[in-house]
CSV table of C-alpha atoms in Angstrom, one decimal:
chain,number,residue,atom,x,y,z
A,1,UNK,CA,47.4,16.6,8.7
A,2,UNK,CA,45.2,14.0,7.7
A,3,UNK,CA,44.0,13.9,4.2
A,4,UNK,CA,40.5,14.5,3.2
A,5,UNK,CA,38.1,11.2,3.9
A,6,UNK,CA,36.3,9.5,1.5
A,7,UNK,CA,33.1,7.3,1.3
A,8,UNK,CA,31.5,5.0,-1.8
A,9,UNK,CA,27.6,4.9,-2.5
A,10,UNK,CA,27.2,1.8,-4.1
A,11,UNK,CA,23.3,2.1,-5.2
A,12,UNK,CA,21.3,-1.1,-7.2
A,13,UNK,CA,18.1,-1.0,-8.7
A,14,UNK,CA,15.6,1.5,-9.1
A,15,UNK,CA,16.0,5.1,-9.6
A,16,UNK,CA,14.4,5.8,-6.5
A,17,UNK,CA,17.4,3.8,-4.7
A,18,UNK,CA,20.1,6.3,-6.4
A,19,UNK,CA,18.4,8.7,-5.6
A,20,UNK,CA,18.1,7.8,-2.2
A,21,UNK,CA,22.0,7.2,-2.5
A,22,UNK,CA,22.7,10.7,-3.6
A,23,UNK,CA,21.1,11.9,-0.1
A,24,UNK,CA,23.6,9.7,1.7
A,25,UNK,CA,26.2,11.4,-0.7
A,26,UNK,CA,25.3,15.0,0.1
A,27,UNK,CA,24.7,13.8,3.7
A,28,UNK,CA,28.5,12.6,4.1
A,29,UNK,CA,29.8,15.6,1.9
A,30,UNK,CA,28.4,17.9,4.1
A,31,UNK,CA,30.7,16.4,6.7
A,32,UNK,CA,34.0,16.9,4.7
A,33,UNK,CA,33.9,13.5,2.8
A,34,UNK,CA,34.6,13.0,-1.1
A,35,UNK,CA,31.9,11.1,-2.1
A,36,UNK,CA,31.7,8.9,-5.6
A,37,UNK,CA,28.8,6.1,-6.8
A,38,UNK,CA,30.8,4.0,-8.1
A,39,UNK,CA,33.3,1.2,-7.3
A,40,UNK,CA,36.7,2.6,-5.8
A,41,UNK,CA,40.2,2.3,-7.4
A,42,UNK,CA,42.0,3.2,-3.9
A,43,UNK,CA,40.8,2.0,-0.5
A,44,UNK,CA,37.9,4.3,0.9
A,45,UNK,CA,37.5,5.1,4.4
A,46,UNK,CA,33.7,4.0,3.9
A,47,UNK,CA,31.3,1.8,2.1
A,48,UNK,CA,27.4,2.3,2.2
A,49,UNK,CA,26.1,-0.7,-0.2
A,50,UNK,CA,22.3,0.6,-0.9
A,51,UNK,CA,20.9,-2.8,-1.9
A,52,UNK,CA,17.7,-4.0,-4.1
A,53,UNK,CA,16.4,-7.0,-3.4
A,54,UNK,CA,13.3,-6.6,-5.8
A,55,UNK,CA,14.2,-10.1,-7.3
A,56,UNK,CA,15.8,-11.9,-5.2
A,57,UNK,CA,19.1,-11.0,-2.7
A,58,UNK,CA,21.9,-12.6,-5.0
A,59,UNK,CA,22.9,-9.4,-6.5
A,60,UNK,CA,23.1,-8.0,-3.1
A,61,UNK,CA,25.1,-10.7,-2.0
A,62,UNK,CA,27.7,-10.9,-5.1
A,63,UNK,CA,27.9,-7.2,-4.6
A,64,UNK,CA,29.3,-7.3,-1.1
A,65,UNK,CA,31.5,-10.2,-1.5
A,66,UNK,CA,33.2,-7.6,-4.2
A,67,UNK,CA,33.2,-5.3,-1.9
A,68,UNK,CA,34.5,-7.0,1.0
A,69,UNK,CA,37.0,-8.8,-1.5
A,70,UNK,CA,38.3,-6.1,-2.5
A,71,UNK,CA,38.0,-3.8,0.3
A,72,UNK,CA,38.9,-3.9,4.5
A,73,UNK,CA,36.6,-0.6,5.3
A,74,UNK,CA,33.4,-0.6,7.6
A,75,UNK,CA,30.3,-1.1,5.2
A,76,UNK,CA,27.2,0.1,5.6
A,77,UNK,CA,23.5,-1.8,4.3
A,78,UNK,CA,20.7,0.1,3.9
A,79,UNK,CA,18.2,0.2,1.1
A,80,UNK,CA,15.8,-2.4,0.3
A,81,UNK,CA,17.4,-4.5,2.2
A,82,UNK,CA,15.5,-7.6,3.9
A,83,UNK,CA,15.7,-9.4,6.6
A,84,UNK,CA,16.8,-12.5,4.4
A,85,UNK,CA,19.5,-10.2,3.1
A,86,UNK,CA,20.2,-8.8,6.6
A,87,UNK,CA,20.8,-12.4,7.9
A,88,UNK,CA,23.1,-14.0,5.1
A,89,UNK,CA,25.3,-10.8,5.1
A,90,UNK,CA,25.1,-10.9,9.0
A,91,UNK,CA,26.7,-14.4,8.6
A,92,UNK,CA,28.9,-13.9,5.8
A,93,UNK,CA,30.1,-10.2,7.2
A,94,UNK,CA,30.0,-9.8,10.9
A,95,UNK,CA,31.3,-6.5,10.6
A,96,UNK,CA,28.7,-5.3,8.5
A,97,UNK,CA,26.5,-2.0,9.9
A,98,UNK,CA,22.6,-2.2,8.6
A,99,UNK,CA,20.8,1.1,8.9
A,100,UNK,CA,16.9,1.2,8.8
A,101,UNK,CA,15.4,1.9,5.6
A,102,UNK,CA,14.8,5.6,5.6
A,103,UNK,CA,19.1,6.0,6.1
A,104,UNK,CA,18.8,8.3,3.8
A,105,UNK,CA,17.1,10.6,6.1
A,106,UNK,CA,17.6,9.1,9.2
A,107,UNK,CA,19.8,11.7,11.2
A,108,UNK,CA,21.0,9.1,13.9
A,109,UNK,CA,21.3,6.0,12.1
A,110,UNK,CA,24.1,8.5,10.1
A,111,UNK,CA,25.9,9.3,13.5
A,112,UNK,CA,25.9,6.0,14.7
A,113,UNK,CA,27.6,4.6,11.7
A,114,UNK,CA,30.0,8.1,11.6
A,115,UNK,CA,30.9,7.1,15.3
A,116,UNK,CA,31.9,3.4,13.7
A,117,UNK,CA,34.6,5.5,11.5
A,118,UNK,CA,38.5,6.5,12.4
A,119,UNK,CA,37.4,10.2,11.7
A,120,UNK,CA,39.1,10.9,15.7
A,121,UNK,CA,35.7,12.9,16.0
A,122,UNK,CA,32.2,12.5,15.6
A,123,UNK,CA,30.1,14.8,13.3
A,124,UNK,CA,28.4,17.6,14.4
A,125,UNK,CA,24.5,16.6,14.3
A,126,UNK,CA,23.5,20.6,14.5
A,127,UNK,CA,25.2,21.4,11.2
A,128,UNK,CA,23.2,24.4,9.7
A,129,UNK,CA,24.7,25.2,6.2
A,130,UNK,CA,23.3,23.7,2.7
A,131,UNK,CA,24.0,20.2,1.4
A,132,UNK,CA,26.0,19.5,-1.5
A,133,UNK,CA,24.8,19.2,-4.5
A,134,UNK,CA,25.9,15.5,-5.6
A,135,UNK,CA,24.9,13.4,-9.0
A,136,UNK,CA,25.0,10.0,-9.3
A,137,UNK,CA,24.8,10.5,-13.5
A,138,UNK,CA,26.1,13.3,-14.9
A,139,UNK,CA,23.4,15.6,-15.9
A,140,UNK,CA,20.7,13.9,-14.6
A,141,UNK,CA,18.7,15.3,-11.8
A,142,UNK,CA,17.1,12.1,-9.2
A,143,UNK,CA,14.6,14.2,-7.5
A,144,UNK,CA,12.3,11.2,-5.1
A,145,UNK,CA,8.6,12.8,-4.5
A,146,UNK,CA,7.5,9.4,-2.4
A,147,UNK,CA,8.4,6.6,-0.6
A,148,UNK,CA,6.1,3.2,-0.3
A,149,UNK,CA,3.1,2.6,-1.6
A,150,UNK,CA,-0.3,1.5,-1.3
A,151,UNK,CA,-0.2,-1.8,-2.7
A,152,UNK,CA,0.4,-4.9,-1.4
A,153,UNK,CA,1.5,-7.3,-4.1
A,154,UNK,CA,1.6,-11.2,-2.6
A,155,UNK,CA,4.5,-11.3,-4.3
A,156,UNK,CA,6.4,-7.9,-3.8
A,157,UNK,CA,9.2,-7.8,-0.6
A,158,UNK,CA,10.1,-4.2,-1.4
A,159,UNK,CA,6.7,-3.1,0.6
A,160,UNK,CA,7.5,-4.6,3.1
A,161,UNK,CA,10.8,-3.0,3.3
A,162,UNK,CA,9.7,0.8,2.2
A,163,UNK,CA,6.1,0.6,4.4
A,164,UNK,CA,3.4,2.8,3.3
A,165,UNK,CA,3.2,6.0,1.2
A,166,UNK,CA,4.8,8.8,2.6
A,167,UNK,CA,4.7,11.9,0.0
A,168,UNK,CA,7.7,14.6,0.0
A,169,UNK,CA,5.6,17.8,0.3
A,170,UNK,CA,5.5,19.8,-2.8
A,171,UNK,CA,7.7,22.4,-2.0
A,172,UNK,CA,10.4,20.8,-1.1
A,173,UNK,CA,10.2,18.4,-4.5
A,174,UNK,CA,10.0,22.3,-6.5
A,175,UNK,CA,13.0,23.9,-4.7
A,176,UNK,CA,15.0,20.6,-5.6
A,177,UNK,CA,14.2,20.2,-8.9
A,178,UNK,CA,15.3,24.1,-9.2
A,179,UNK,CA,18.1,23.7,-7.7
A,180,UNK,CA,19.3,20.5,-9.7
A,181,UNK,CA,18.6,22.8,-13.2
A,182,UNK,CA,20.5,25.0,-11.9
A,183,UNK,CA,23.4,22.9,-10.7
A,184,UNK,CA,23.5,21.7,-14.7
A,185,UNK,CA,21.0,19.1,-14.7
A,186,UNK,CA,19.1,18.6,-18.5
A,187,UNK,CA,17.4,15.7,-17.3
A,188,UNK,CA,15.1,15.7,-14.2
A,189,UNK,CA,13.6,12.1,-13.1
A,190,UNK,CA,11.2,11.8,-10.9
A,191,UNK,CA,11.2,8.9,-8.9
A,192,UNK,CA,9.7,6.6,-6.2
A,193,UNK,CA,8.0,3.0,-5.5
A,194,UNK,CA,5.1,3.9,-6.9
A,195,UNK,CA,4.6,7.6,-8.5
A,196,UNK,CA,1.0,7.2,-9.3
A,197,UNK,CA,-0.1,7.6,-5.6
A,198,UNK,CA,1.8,10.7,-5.4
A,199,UNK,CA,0.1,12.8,-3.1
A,200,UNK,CA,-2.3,10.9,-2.0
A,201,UNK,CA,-1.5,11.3,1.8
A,202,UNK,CA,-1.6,14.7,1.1
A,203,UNK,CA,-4.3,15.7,-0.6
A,204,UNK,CA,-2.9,16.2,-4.1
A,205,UNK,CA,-1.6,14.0,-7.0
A,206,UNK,CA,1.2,13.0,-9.1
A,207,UNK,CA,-0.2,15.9,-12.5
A,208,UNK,CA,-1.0,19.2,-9.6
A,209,UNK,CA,3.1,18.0,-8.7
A,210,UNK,CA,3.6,18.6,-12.1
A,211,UNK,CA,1.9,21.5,-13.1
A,212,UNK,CA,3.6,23.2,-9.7
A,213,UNK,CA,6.9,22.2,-11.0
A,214,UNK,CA,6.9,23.2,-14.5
A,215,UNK,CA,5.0,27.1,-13.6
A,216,UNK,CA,7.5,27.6,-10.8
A,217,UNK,CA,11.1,25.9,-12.6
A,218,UNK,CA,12.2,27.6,-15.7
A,219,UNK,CA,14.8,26.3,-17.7
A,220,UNK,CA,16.4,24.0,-20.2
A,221,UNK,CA,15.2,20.6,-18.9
A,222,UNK,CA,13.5,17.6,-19.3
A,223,UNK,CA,11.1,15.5,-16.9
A,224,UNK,CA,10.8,11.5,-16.9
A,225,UNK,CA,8.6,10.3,-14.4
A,226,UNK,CA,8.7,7.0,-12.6
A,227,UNK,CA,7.2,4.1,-12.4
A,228,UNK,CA,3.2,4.1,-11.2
A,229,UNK,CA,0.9,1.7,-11.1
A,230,UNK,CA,-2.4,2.2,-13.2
A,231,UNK,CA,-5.1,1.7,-11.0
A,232,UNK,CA,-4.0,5.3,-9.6
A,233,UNK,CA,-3.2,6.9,-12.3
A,234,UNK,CA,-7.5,6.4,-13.5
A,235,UNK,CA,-8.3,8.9,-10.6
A,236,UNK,CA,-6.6,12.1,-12.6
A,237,UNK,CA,-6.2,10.7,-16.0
A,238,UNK,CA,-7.2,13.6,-18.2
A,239,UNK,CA,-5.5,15.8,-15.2
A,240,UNK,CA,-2.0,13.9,-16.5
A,241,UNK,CA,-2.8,14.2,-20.2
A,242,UNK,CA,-3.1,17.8,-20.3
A,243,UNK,CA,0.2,18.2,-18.2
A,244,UNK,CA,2.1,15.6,-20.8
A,245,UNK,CA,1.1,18.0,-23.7
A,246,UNK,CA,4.4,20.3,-22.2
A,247,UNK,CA,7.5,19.9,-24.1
A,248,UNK,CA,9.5,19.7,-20.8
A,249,UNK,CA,8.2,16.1,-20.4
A,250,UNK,CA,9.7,13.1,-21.9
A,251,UNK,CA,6.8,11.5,-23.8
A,252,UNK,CA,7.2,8.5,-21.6
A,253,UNK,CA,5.2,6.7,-19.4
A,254,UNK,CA,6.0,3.2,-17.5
A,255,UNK,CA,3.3,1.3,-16.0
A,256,UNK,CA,3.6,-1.7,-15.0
A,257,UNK,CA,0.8,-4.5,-15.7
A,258,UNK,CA,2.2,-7.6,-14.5
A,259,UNK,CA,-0.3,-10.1,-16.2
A,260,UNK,CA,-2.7,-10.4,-19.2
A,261,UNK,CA,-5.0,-12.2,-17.0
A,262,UNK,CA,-7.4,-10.7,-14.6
A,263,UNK,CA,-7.6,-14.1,-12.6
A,264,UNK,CA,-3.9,-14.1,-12.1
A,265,UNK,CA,-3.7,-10.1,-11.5
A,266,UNK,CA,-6.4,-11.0,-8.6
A,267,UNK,CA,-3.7,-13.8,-7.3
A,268,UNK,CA,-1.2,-10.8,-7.3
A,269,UNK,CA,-3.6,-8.5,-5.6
A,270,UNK,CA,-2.5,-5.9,-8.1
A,271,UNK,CA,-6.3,-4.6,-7.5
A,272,UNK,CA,-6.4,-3.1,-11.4
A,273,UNK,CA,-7.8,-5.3,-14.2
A,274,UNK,CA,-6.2,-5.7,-17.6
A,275,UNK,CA,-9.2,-3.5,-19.3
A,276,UNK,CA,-7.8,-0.8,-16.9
A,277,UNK,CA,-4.5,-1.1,-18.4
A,278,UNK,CA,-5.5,-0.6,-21.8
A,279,UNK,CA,-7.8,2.0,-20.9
A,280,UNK,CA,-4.5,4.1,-19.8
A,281,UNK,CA,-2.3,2.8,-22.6
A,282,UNK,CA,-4.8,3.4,-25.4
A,283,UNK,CA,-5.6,7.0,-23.7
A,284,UNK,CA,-2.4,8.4,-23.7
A,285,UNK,CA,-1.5,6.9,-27.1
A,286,UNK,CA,-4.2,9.2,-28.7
A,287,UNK,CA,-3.1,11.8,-27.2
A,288,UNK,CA,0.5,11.3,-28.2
A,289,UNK,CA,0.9,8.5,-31.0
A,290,UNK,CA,5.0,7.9,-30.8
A,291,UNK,CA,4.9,7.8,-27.2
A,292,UNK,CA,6.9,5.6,-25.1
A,293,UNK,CA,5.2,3.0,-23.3
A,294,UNK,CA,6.8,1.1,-21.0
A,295,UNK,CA,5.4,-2.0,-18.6
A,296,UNK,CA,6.6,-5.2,-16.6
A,297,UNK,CA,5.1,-9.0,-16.6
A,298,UNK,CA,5.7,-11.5,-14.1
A,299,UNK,CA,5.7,-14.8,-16.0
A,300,UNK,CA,4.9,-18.2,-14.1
A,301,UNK,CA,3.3,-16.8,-11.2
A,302,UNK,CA,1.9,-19.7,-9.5
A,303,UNK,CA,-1.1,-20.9,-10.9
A,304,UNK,CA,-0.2,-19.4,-14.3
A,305,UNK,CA,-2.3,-21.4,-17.0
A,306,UNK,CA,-0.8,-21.7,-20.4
A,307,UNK,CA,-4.4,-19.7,-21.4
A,308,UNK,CA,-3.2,-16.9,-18.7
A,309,UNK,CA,0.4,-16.9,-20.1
A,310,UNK,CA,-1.1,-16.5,-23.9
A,311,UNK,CA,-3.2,-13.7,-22.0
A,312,UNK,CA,0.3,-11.6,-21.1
A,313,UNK,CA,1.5,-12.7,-25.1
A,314,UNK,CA,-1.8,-10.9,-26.2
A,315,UNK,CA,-1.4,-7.9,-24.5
A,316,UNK,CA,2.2,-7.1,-25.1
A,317,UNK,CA,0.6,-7.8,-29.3
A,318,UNK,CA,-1.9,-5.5,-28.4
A,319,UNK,CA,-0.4,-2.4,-26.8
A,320,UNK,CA,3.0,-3.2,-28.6
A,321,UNK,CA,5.6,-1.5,-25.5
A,322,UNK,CA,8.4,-0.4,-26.3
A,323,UNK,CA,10.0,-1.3,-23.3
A,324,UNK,CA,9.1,-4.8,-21.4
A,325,UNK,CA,10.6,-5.9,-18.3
A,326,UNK,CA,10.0,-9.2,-18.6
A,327,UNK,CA,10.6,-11.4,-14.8
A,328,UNK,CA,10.3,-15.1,-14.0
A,329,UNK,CA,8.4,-15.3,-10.9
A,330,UNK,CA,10.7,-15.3,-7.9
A,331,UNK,CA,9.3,-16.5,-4.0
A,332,UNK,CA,10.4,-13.8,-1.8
A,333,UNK,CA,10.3,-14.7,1.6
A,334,UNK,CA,8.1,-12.9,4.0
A,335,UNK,CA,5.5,-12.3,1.0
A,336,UNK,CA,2.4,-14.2,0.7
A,337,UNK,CA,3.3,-15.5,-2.8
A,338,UNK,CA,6.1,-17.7,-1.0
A,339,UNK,CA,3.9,-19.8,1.0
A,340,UNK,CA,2.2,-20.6,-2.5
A,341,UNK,CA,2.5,-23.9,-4.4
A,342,UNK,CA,4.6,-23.5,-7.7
A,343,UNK,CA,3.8,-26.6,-10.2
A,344,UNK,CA,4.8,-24.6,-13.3
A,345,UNK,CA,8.1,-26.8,-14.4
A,346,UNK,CA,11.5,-25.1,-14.3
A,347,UNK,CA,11.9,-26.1,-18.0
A,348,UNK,CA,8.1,-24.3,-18.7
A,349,UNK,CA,8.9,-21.2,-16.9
A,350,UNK,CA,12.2,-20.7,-18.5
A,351,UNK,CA,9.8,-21.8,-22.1
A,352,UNK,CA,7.9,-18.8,-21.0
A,353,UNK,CA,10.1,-16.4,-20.4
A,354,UNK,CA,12.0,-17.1,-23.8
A,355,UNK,CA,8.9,-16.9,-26.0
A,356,UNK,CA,7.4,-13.6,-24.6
A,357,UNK,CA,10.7,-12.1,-24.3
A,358,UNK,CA,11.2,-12.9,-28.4
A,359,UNK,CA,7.3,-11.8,-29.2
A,360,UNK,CA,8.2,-8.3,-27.0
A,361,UNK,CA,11.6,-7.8,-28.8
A,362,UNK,CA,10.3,-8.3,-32.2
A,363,UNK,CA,7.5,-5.5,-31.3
A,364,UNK,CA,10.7,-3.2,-30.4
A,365,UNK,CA,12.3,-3.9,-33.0
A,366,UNK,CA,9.4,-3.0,-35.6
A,367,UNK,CA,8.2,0.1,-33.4
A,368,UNK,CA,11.8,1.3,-34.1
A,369,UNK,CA,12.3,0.6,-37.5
A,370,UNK,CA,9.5,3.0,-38.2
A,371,UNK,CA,11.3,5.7,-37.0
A,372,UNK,CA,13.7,4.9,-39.7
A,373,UNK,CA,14.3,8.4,-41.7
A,374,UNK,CA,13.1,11.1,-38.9
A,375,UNK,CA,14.8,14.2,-38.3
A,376,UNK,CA,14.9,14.2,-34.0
A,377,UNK,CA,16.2,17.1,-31.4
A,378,UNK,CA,17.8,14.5,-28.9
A,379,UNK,CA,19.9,15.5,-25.7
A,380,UNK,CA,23.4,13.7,-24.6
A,381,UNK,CA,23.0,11.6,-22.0
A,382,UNK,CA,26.5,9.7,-21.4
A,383,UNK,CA,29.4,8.4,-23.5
A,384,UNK,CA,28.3,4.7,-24.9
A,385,UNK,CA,29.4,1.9,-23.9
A,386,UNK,CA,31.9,1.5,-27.0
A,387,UNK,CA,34.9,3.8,-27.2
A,388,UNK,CA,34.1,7.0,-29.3
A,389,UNK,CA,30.1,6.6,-29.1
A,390,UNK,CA,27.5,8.5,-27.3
A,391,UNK,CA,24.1,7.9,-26.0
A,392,UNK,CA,21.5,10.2,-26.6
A,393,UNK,CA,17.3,10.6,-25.5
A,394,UNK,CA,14.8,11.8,-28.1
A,395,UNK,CA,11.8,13.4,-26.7
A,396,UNK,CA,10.2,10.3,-25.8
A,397,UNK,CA,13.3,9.2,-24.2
A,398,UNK,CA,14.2,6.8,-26.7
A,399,UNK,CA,18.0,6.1,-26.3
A,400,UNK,CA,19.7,7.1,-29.4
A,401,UNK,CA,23.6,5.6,-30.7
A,402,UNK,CA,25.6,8.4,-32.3
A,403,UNK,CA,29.3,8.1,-33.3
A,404,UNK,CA,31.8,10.6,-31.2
A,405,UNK,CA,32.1,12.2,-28.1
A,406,UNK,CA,29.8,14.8,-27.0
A,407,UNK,CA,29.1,16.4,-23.9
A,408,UNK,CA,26.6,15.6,-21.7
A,409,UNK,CA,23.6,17.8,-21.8
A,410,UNK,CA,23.8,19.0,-25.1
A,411,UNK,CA,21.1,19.4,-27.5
A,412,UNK,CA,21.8,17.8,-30.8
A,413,UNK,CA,19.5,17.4,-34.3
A,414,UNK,CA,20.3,14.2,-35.7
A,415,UNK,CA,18.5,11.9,-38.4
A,416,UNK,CA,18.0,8.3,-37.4
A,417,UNK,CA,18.9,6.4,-40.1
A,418,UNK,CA,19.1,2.3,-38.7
A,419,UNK,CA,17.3,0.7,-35.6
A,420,UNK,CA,18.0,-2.0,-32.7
A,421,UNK,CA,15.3,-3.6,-30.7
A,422,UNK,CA,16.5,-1.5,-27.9
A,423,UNK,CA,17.8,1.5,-29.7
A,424,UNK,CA,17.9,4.0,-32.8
A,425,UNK,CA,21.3,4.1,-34.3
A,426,UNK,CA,21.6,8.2,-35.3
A,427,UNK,CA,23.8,10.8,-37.2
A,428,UNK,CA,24.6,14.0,-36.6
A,429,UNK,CA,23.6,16.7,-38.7
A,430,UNK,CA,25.7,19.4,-39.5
């Protein structure tokens, strides 16, 4: 008899891509397969390698050389996964299977790789009983409401990949997020390329999604919400306030600005200015003080002037994030940025980088030292990277350091009593 099959998700980037992998997990456990998301120990009968390429395809690359390294089983590529990508692993991996981007939901593109597989039979495409319930992260929920967007960045390849916005209707999003709570889930994230535009296809937004959620799911849990870009969020921006003011939502909100300068914003076609961005950041800081803010800069786009460069510096001063994803510019082929002349010096865009990404840390570090002293409710998250630590979230989804093992999902009052640049270091109290 043979024994029970087994299949790795290998998911990068985003949470939207995890939780895109978690589909393809219930998908193949629903057809008898042991699923995990990480890297085997012992030879699976399957691969799917979910790729990002949002800068650049190396990491895609390095991780299917590991894969194939390690590894003789049939692999599939889907994801964000471009046709630069597509062609280099084409060349390095013949073998390799690439799905279309929507794999995740894509009923045939999942028998035709299941037909690629020594299963001796195919799957049964008129299956009628109820996926599995799979996490990538124990005790986190990745519940996607969208896919695509309605942007067009010159510089962004993932659009290209993901198309335009396509909204999951309502009630499907609701009876997911119930049924991850109930499953054990404390922590619900609600992800997508861009959250903001939410609904928008279908005649709602990102805060009526909410507010439906949070009346019709009862229960211990917590919500983060994705990434969004701001020019959307201005449309229902005392709409999301109001909703924010429930303790079921992390205190948390990551928008993405990209520049300090409105005439390189313009070359990005990110089609919000940089008084639009403080208009949201100063908003929902009035509303909620020790809120997390969280945003990204591209620096050294081309055409970046020292003066726009000290722009981005300014801002980041000004709004003082406590998380910065801070980017060199990277051509992405098929973009419109990649046909356009770069005549910022290696050595200046590397300058960049390093002196905005010591001006943001600083800010972290000073945002957290004033939390020195408070008394926090924080929930488990995962065991820390050291032996015999944990990582917690606060209720702005802070991560906190405590020493010893706890479980995941519990609730926990600790005292923060020393801080990082990129986290509070806690103890427990009894």
């Amino acid at each position: 008899m043979r024994s029970q099959r087994t299949v790795a998700i290998l998911s990068e980037g985003c949470a939207a891509n995890f939780g895109d992998g978690e589909k393809i997990g219930e998908r193949f456990a629903q057809e008898g397969f042991a699923v995990q998301f990480e890297m085997p120990s012992a030879p699976p009968d399957a691969i799917v390698l979910n790729a990002c390429t949002v800068k650049g395809i190396s990491s895609a690359v390095k991780l299917a050389k590991k894969i194939r390294s390690t590894f003789p089983a049939p692999v599939w590529v889907t994801g964000c996964a471009t046709e630069d990508l597509k062609r280099e692993l084409a060349r390095l991996y013949p073998d390799f299977c690439f799905g279309p981007k929507d794999a995740h939901q894509n009923e045939n593109a999942f028998q035709e790789f299941l037909s690629r597989l020594e299963s001796g039979k195919l799957a049964d495409s008129q299956k009628t009983e109820p996926l599995p319930s799979l996490f990538c992260h124990a005790g986190i929920g990745l519940v996607n409401i969208e896919e695509g967007c309605l942007d067009s960045c010159s510089y962004c390849s993932t659009h290209l990949v993901k198309g335009t916005l396509q909204s999951i209707p309502a009630e499907w999003i609701v009876r997911r997020v119930q049924r991850k709570v109930e499953d054990g889930a404390k922590q619900i994230f609600l992800t997508g390329q861009d959250t903001s535009c939410y609904g928008f296809d279908r005649n709602t937004n990102l805060a009526e999604l909410l507010q439906k959620i949070l009346v019709q799911v009862r229960g211990d849990y917590k919500i983060r919400v994705g990434m969004g870009n701001p020019r959307h969020i201005l449309r229902y921006l005392d709409a999301l306030q109001e909703t924010f003011h429930d303790d079921h939502l992390y205190k948390f909100l990551h928008i993405p600005v990209q520049s300090g300068s409105d005439r390189i914003l313009k070359a990005m076609n990110r089609r919000h200015s940089v008084a639009e961005y403080f208009q949201i950041a100063e908003a929902f800081r009035t509303h909620f003080p020790d809120m997390v803010l969280g945003t990204d800069i591209i620096v050294a786009f081309p055409g970046e002037s020292p003066a726009d460069f000290q722009a981005s510096v300014e801002l980041v001063k000004a709004t003082r994030p406590s998380i910065c994803n801070i980017t060199r510019f990277v051509p992405r082929e098929g973009t419109r940025a990649y046909l356009l002349p770069n005549d910022i010096p290696p050595k200046e865009r590397n300058a960049r980088s390093a002196e905005l990404s010591r001006i943001f840390q600083q800010i972290a570090l000073e945002n957290n030292q004033s939390l020195i002293g408070q008394t926090e409710t924080v929930v488990v998250e995962k065991p820390g990277q050291r032996v015999g630590t944990t990582i917690a979230r606060d209720h702005a989804y802070r991560p906190i350091a405590l020493t010893g093992d706890y479980p995941v999902g519990k609730s926990l009052t600790v005292k923060i009593v020393r801080a990082e640049a990129f986290a509070l270091i806690a103890e427990v109290m009894e």
